[in-house]
Amino acid sequence: MAKNKNRVQVILECTEQRESGVSGISRYITTKNKKNTSGRLELKKYNPYLKKYTIHREIK
């Protein structure tokens, strides 16, 4: 089975926690298709430090 070279692994980091200054870092690892999603990925994920769902943005 051939592997698809368009899929890359990306790290998502919470934007709300970075601004608030709360200790700890909420990060998730996922994959995306570079061909279909050329911009930065943004998903709503659970942040255990803030105990709520927040927007996580792709970091480099």
C-alpha positions as CSV (number, residue, x, y, z in Angstrom):
1,M,0.0,0.0,0.0
2,A,1.5,3.3,-1.1
3,K,1.7,6.1,1.5
4,N,0.2,9.5,0.7
5,K,2.8,12.3,0.7
6,N,0.2,15.0,1.0
7,R,-0.6,14.2,4.6
8,V,1.6,15.9,7.3
9,Q,1.5,15.8,11.1
10,V,0.7,19.2,12.7
11,I,0.6,20.4,16.3
12,L,-2.4,22.4,17.6
13,E,-2.0,24.7,20.6
14,C,-4.6,26.5,22.6
15,T,-4.8,30.3,21.8
16,E,-7.0,31.3,24.7
17,Q,-4.6,29.8,27.3
18,R,-1.6,31.5,25.8
19,E,-3.3,34.9,26.2
20,S,-4.6,34.3,29.7
21,G,-1.3,33.3,31.2
22,V,-2.5,30.1,32.9
23,S,0.3,27.6,33.6
24,G,0.5,24.5,31.4
25,I,0.2,24.0,27.7
26,S,-2.7,22.3,25.9
27,R,-1.5,20.7,22.7
28,Y,-2.9,18.1,20.3
29,I,-1.2,16.3,17.4
30,T,-3.2,15.6,14.3
31,T,-2.7,15.2,10.5
32,K,-3.9,17.4,7.7
33,N,-3.9,17.2,3.9
34,K,-1.5,20.0,2.6
35,K,-3.2,20.0,-0.8
36,N,-6.8,20.7,0.5
37,T,-5.9,22.8,3.6
38,S,-3.0,25.1,2.7
39,G,-3.6,27.6,5.5
40,R,-3.3,27.0,9.2
41,L,-5.7,24.6,10.8
42,E,-8.1,25.7,13.5
43,L,-10.2,23.3,15.6
44,K,-12.2,23.4,18.8
45,K,-10.7,21.0,21.3
46,Y,-11.0,20.4,25.0
47,N,-8.5,22.2,27.2
48,P,-8.0,20.3,30.6
49,Y,-6.3,23.3,32.3
50,L,-9.2,25.7,31.6
51,K,-11.8,22.9,31.7
52,K,-13.7,24.0,28.6
53,Y,-13.6,23.8,24.8
54,T,-11.4,26.4,23.2
55,I,-9.9,27.1,19.8
56,H,-6.6,25.4,19.1
57,R,-4.5,26.7,16.2
58,E,-1.7,25.1,14.3
59,I,1.8,26.1,15.3
60,K,5.0,25.8,13.3
